[in-house]
Coordinates of C-alpha atoms and ligand atoms in Angstrom, one line a residue:
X1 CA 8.8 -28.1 -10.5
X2 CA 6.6 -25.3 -9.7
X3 CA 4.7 -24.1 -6.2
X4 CA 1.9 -23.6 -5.8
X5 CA 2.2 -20.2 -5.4
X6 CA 3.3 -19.7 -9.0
X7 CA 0.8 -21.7 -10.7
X8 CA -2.0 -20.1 -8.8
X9 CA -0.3 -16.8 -9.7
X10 CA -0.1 -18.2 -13.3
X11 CA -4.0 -19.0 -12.9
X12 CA -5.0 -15.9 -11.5
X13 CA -3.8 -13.8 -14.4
X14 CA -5.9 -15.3 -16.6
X15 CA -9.2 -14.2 -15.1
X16 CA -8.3 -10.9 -13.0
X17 CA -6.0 -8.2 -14.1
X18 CA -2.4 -8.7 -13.3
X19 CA -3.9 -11.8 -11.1
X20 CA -4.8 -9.6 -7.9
X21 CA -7.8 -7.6 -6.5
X22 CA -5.2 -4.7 -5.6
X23 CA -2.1 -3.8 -7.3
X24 CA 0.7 -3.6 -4.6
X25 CA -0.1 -7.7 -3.9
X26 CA 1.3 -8.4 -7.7
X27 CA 4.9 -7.9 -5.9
X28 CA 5.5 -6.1 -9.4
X29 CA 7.9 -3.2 -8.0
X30 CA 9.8 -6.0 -5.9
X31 CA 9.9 -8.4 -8.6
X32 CA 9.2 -12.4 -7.7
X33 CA 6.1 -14.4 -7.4
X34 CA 3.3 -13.5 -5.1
X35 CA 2.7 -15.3 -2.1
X36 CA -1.0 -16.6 -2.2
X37 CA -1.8 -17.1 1.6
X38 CA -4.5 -19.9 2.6
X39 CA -4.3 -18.9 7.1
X40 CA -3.1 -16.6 9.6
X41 CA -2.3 -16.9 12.9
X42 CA -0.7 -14.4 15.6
X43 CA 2.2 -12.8 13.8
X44 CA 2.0 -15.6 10.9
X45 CA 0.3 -16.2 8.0
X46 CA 1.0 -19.1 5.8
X47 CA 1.9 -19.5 1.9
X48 CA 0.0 -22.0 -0.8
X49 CA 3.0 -23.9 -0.1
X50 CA 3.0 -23.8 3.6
X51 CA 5.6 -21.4 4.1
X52 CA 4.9 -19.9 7.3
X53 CA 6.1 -15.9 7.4
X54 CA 6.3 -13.7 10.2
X55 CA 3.8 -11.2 8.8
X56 CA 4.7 -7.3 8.9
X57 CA 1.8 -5.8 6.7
X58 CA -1.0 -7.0 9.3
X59 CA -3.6 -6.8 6.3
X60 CA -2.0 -3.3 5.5
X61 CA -3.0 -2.2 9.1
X62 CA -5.9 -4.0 10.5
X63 CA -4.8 -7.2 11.9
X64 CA -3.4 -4.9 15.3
X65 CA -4.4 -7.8 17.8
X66 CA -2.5 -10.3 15.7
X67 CA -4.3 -12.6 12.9
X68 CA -7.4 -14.6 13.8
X69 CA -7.7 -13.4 17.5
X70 CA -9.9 -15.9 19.1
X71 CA -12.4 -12.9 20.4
X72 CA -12.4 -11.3 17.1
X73 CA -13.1 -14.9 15.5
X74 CA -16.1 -15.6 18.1
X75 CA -17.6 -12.4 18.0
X76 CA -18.1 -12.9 14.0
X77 CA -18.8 -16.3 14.5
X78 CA -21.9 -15.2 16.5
X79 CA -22.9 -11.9 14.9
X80 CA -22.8 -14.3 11.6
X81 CA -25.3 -16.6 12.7
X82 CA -27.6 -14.1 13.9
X83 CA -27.7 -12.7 10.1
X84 CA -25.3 -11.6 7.7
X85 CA -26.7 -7.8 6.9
X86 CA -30.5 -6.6 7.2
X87 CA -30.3 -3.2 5.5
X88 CA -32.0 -1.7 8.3
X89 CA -30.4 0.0 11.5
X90 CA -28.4 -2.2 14.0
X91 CA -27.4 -1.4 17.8
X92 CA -24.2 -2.5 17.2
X93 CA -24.0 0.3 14.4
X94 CA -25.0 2.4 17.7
X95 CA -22.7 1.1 20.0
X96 CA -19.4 1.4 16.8
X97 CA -20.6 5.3 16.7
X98 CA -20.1 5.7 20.5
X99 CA -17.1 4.0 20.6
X100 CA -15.7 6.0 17.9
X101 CA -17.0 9.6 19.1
X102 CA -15.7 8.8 22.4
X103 CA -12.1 7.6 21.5
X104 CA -11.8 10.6 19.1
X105 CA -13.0 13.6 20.8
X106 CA -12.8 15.5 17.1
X107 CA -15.6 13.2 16.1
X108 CA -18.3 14.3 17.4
X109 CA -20.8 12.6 14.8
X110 CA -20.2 9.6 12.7
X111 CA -21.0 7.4 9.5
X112 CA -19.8 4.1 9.0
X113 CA -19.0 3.0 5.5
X114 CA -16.9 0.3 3.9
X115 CA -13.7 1.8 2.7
X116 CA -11.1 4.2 3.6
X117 CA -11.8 5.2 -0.1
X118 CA -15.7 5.9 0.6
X119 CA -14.7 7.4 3.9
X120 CA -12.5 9.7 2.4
X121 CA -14.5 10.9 -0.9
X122 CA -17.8 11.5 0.8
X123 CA -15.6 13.7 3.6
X124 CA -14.6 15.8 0.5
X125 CA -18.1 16.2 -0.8
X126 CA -19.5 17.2 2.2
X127 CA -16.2 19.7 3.0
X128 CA -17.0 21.1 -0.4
X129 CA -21.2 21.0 -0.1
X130 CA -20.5 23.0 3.3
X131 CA -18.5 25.5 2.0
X132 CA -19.5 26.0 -1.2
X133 CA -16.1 25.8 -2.6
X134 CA -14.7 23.6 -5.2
X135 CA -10.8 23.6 -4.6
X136 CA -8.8 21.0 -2.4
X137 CA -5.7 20.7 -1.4
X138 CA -3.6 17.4 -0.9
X139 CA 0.1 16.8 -0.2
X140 CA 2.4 14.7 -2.6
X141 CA 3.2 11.2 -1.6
X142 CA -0.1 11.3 0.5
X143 CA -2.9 8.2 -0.6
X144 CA -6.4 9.1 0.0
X145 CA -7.9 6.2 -1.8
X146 CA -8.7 5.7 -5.3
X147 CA -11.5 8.4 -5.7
X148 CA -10.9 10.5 -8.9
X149 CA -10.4 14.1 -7.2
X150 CA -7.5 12.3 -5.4
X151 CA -5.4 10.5 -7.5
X152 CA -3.4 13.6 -8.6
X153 CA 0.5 14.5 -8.5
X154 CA 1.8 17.5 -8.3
X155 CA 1.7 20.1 -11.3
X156 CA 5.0 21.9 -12.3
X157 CA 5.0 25.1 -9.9
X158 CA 3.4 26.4 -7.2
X159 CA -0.5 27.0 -7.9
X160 CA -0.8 24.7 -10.8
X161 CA -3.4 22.7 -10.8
X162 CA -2.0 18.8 -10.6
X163 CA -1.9 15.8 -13.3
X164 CA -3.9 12.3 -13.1
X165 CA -1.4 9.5 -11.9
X166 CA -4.4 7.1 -13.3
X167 CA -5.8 6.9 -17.0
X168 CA -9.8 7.6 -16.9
X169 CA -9.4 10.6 -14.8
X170 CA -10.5 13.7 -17.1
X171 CA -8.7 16.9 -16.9
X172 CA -12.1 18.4 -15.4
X173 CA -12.1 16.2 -12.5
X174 CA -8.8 17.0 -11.3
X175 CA -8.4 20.8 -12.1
X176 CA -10.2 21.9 -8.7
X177 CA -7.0 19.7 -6.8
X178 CA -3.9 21.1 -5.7
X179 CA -0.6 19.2 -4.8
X180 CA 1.8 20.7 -2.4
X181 CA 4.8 19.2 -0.3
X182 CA 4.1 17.6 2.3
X183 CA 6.3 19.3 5.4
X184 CA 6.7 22.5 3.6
X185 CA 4.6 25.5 5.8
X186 CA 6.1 28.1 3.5
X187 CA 3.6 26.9 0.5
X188 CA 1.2 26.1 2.4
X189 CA 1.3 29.9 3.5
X190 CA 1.7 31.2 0.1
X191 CA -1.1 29.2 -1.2
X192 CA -3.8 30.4 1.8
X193 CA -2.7 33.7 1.2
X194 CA -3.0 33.5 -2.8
X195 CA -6.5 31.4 -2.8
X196 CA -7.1 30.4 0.5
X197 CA -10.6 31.8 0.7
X198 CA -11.5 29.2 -2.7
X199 CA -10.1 26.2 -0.8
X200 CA -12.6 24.0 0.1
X201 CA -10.6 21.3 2.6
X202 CA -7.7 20.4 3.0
X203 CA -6.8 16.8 3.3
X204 CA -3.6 15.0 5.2
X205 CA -2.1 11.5 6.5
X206 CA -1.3 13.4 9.5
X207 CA 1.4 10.3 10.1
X208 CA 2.2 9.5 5.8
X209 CA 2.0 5.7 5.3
X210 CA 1.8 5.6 2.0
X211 CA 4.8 6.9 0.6
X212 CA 6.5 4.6 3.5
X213 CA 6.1 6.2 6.7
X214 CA 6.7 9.7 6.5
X215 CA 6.0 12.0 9.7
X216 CA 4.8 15.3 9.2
X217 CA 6.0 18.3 11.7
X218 CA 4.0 19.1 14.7
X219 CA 5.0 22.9 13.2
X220 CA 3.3 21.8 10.1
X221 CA 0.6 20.1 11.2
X222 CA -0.1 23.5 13.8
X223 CA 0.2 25.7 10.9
X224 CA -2.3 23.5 8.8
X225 CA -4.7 24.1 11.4
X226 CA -4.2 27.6 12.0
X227 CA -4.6 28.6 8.3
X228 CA -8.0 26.1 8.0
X229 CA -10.0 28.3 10.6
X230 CA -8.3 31.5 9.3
X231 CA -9.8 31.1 5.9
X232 CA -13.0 28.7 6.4
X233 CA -11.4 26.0 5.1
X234 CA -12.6 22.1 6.3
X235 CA -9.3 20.3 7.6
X236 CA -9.9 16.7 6.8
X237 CA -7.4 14.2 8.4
X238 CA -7.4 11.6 6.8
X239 CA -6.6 8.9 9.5
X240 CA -7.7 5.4 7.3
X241 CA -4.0 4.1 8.6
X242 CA -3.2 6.0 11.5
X243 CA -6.0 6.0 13.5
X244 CA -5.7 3.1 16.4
X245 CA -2.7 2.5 15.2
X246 CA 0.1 5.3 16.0
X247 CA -1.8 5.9 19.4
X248 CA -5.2 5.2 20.7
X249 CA -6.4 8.7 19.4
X250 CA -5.0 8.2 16.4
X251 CA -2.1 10.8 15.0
X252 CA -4.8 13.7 16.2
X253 CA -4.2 12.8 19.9
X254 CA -0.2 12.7 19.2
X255 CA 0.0 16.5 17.7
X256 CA -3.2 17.9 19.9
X257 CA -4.8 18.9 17.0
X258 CA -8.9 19.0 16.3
X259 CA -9.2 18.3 12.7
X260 CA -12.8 19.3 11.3
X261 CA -13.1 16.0 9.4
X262 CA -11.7 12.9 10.2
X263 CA -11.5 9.7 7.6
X264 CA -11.0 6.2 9.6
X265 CA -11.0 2.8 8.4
X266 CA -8.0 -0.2 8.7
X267 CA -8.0 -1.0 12.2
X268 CA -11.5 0.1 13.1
X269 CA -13.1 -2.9 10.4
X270 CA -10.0 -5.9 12.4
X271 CA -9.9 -7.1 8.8
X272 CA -13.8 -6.8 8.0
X273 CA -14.3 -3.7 5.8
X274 CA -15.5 -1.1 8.1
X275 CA -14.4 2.8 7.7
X276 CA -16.0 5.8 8.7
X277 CA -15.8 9.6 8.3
X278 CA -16.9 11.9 11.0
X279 CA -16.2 15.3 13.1
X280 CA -17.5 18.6 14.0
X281 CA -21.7 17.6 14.6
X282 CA -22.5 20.9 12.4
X283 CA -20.7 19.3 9.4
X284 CA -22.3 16.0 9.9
X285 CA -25.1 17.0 10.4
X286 CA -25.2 18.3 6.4
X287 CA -25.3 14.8 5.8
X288 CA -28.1 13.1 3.9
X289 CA -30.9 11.9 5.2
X290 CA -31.1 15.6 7.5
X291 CA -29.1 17.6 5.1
X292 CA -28.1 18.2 1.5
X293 CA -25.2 15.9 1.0
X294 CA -25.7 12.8 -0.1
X295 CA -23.9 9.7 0.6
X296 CA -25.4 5.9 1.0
X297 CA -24.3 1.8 0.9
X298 CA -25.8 -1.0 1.4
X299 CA -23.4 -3.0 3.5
X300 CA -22.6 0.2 5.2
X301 CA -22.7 -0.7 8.6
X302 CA -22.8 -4.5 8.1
X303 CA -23.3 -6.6 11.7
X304 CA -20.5 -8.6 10.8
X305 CA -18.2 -6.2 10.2
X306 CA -19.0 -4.0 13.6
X307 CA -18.9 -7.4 15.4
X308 CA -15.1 -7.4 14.1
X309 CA -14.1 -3.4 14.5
X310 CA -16.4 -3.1 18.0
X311 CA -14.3 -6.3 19.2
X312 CA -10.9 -5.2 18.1
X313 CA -11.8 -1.7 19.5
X314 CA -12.4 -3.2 23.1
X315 CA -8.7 -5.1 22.6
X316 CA -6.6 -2.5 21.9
X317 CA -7.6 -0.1 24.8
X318 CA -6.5 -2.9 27.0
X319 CA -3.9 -1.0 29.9
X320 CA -0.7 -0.8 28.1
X321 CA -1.4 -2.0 24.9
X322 CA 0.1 0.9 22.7
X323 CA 3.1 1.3 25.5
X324 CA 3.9 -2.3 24.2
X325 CA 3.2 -1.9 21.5
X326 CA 5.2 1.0 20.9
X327 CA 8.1 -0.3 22.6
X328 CA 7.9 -3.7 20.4
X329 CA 7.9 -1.5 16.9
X330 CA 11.2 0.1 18.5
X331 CA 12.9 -2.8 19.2
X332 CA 12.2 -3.7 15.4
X333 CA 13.6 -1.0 14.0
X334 CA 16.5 -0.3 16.8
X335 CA 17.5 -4.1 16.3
X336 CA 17.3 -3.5 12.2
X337 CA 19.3 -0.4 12.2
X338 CA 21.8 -1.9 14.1
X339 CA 22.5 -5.0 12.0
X340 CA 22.8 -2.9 9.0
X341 CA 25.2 -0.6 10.8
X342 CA 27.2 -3.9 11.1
X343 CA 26.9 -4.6 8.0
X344 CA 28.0 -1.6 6.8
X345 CA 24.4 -0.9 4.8
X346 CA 23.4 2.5 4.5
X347 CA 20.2 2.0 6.2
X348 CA 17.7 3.8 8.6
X349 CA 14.5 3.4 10.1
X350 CA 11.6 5.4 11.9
X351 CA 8.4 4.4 14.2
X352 CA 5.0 5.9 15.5
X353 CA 3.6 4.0 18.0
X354 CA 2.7 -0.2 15.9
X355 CA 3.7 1.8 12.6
X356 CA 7.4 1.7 11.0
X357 CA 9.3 2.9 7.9
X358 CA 12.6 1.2 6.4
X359 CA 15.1 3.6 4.7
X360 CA 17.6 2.5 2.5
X361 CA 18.8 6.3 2.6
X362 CA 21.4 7.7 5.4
X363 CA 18.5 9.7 7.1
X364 CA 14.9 9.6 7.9
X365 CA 12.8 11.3 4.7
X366 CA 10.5 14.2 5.4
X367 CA 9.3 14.5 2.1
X368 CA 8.1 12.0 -0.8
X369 CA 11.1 13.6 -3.1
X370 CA 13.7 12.2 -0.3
X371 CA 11.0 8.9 -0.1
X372 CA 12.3 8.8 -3.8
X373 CA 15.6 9.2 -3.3
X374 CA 16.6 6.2 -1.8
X375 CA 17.8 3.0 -2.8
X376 CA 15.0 1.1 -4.4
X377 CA 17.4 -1.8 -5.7
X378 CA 18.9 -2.3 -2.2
X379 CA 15.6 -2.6 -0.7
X380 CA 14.1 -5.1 -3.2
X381 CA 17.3 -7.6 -2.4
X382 CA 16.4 -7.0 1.3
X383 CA 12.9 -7.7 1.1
X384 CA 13.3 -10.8 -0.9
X385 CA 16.8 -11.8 1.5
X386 CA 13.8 -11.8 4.0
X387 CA 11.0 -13.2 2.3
X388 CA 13.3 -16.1 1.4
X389 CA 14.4 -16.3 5.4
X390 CA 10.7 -16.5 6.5
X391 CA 10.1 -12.6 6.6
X392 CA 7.0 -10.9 5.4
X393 CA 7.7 -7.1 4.8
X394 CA 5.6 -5.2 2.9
X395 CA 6.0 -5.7 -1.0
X396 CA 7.4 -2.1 -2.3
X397 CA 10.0 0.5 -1.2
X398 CA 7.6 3.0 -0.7
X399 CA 4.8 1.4 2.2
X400 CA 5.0 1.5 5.5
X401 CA 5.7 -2.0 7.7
X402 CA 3.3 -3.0 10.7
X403 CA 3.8 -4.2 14.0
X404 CA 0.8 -6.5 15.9
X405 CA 0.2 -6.7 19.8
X406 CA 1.5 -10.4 18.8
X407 CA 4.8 -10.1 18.0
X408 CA 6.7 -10.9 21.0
X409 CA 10.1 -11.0 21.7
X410 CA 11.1 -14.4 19.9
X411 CA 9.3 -12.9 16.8
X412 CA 11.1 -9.7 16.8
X413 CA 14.7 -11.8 17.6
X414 CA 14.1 -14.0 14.9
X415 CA 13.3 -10.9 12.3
X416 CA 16.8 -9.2 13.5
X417 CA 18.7 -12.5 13.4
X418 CA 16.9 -13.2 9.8
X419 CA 18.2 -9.3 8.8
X420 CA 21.8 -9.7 9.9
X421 CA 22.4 -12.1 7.4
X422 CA 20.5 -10.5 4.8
X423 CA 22.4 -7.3 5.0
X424 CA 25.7 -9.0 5.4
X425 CA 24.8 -10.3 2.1
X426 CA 24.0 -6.7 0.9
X427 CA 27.2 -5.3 2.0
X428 CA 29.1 -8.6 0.5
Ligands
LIG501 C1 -5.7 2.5 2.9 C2 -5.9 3.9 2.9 C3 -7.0 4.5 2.2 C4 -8.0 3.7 1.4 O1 -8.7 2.8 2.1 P1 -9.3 1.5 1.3 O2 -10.1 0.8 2.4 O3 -8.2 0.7 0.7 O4 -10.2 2.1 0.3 C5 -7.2 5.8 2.3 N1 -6.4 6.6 3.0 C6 -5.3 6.1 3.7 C7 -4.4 7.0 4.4 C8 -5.0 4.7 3.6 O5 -4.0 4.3 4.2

C-alpha cells in the first residue's frame, strides 16, 4: 500500500519538475519520499498521512515564533479582509520601513520586495550603478539567491573569474564575479590589492547558512570591512537568513560591523514573502523613482504580507526572546553532541543565537571545502533515523537546522531521546 505522501509525490511529478516548487524539498540528496505537509502548529507540522514531526527547518527560517502563531494568524486574517494588494502605497509599508531602519541602525533607508533573491540582485545593481564598477566578489559555499551573477563557483586559482553551477547562465554574465574562500583574509588581501579599485561590492552571509551553518571570523568579517572603505567598494551583507534570527540585529549587531548594504528577507515576511534591501540613505537614495537605478514589483510591499513580518517583528523583540532562544538552540545541539559521543559517532555541532549546524566531521567546518569533507552517508541514515522517529531536520547535509521560540523543553527532550537511538544504530 502506498501513503499518501508517495502518490502525491508520484502526482506532482507529472505536472511540476521533479514534483516541487524548489529543489532541496525533492529530498533528492537524502534519498526517500517527500513529506507533503497539509498544517503546522507550534514546533509541528503534519504529513499527508498525518505524521506529526517536530519541525527544525521552520519554513527555512521564517516560522521564528513557532507555526501558525495565533497573532500572526489574526493580523492576516484582518489585513486580508481589508484587501489583498492595491498597488498603491500602504502605512503599514511605512510603519515595516521604520521598524526595519530602527532595529538595524546600518539601514538607514529601505525597500521592501518579495524575495531574498530580489533583495539581493537589486542590492548588486545598485552597488554596481553607484560605483560604476562591474566586478563582485562572493565567497564559496555562500547562497545569494538564484540571480544569474550569483550562481557561480569558484574558478581554478586565485583571480580567475568563476564557472555557472546552473545551465542558462552565459559565460558573459558571470565573468564580472569572483569566488574566494570564505574565512580566508589572506585572499581577500591579495585580491583588493590586485583589483580592489574594479570591485564593485562585495557580498557575504556574514553567519553561512547555506553550506550548513558556517561562521565566519569576527577577524574576517573586520578585515572585509576595512578593505570595502579602503578601496570604495559597497559591502553588501547579505542577511536573507541571519537577520532576526542569530540576534535581534541580525549577524551585523553580533560582529559590530556597518555593512553599506544589507539584504533581509526570511524572518522579516513570518512565512508571507516579504524581503527587503537597504543601508547607507546616499546609496538608497540612487534608487528609482529619485535616482538612476531601477528596480520595481507589483506585490512588493503587499498588506498581507507586512501584516505577517510587522507582527512577527513585534514578537520576537519581546524581553528575552533571543536569550531563550539562544539557550534552547544550545541545549539542541549540547544534548545531540552528547548522545553521539555515547554512541561513539563522530559528530559535532555549532549554534548562533535560533540557528544550528550538524557535523558529521570531528570539528566544526570554517570553510565550504571542510563543509564537504564530511560524512554525507552518515548524515543521510541520521536524518531519515529521525524522520522515521518523528524528527524533521532539514533534507541535505549541507543546510542549516532551525530552532523556533516554540520549542520548549519536552520538544527538545524528545529530539535528544529520538537521536540516542538513532546514533546508537549508526555506531551499531
Ligand atoms: C534564502 C536565501 C536567499 C534567497 O531568498 P529567497 O526568498 O529564497 O529568494 C538569499 N540569501 C540567503 C542568505 C538566503 O538564505
Amino acid at each position: 500500500m502506498t501513503s499518501k505522501n508517495q502518490d502525491l509525490f508520484a502526482r506532482a511529478q507529472l505536472t511540476t519538475p521533479g514534483g516541487v516548487n524548489s529543489p532541496v524539498r525533492a529530498f533528492r540528496s537524502v534519498g526517500g519520499t517527500p513529506r507533503f505537509i497539509t498544517r503546522a502548529e507550534g514546533p509541528y507540522f503534519w504529513d499527508a498521512d498525518d505524521c506529526r514531526y517536530i519541525d527544525y527547518i521552520g519554513s527555512w527560517g521564517p516560522a521564528i515564533v513557532g507555526h501558525a502563531h495565533p497573532e500572526v494568524v489574526k493580523a492576516v486574517q484582518q489585513a486580508a479582509a481589508r484587501g489583498l494588494s492595491f498597488g498603491a502605497p500602504t502605512e503599514g509599508e511605512v510603519l515595516m520601513a521604520e521598524e526595519i531602519c530602527r532595529l538595524v541602525p546600518s539601514v538607514e533607508q529601505v525597500r521592501l520586495v518579495s524575495s531574498g533573491t530580489e533583495a539581493t540582485m537589486s542590492a548588486l545593481r545598485l552597488a554596481r550603478g553607484a560605483t560604476g564598477r562591474d566586478k563582485i566578489v562572493k565567497f564559496e559555499g555562500c547562497y545569494h539567491g538564484h540571480a544569474d551573477s550569483l550562481l557561480v563557483k569558484a574558478g581554478s586559482g586565485l583571480l580567475t573569474f568563476g564557472n555557472p553551477t546552473s545551465a542558462g547562465v552565459p559565460e558573459d554574465f558571470i565573468k564580472h564575479t569572483l569566488v574566494l574562500d570564505y574565512n580566508n583574509s589572506r585572499q581577500l588581501e591579495e585580491t583588493f590589492k590586485s583589483i580592489g579599485h574594479d570591485i564593485a561590492c562585495v557580498i557575504i552571509e556574514p553567519v553561512a547558512g547555506n553550506m550548513n551553518l558556517v561562521r565566519a571570523s569576527s577577524e574576517f568579517l573586520h578585515t572585509l570591512r576595512r578593505l570595502c572603505t579602503e578601496y570604495g567598494t559597497v559591502l553588501i551583507f547579505d542577511e536573507v537568513m541571519s537577520g532576526f534570527r542569530v540576534a535581534l540585529g541580525g549577524a551585523q549587531a553580533l560582529h559590530g560591523i556597518r555593512p553599506d548594504l544589507t539584504a533581509l528577507g526570511k524572518v522579516i515576511g513570518g512565512g508571507l514573502p516579504v524581503a527587503a534591501f537597504g543601508g547607507r540613505a546616499d546609496l538608497m537614495q540612487q534608487m528609482a523613482p529619485i535616482g538612476a537605478v531601477y528596480q520595481a514589483g507589483t506585490l512588493s510591499g503587499n498588506p498581507v504580507a507586512v501584516a505577517a513580518g510587522m507582527t512577527t517583528l513585534k514578537l520576537i523583540q519581546a524581553p528575552g526572546f533571543y536569550d531563550s532562544l539562544g539557550v534552547q538552540t544550545t541545549k539542541l545541539v549540547q544534548g545531540l553532541t552528547a548522545a553521539a559521543k555515547e554512541a561513539g559517532v563522530t559528530f559535532c555541532a555549532d549554534s548562533v543565537g535560533g540557528m544550528f549546524g550538524l557535523y558529521f566531521s570531528a570539528t566544526v567546518p570554517t570553510t565550504y571545502a571542510e563543509i564537504m569533507a564530511g560524512d554525507k552517508d552518515k548524515f543521510n541514515l541520521f536524518f531519515h533515523a529521525m524522520l522515521d522517529a518523528g524528527v524533521y531536520f532539514a533534507p541535505a547535509a549541507f543546510e542549516a537546522g532551525f530552532v523556533s521560540a516554540q520549542h520548549d523543553d519536552a520538544v527538545i527532550d524528545a529530539t535528544i531521546a529520538a537521536a540516542r537511538t538513532a546514533f546508537a544504530q549508526l555506531a551499531g
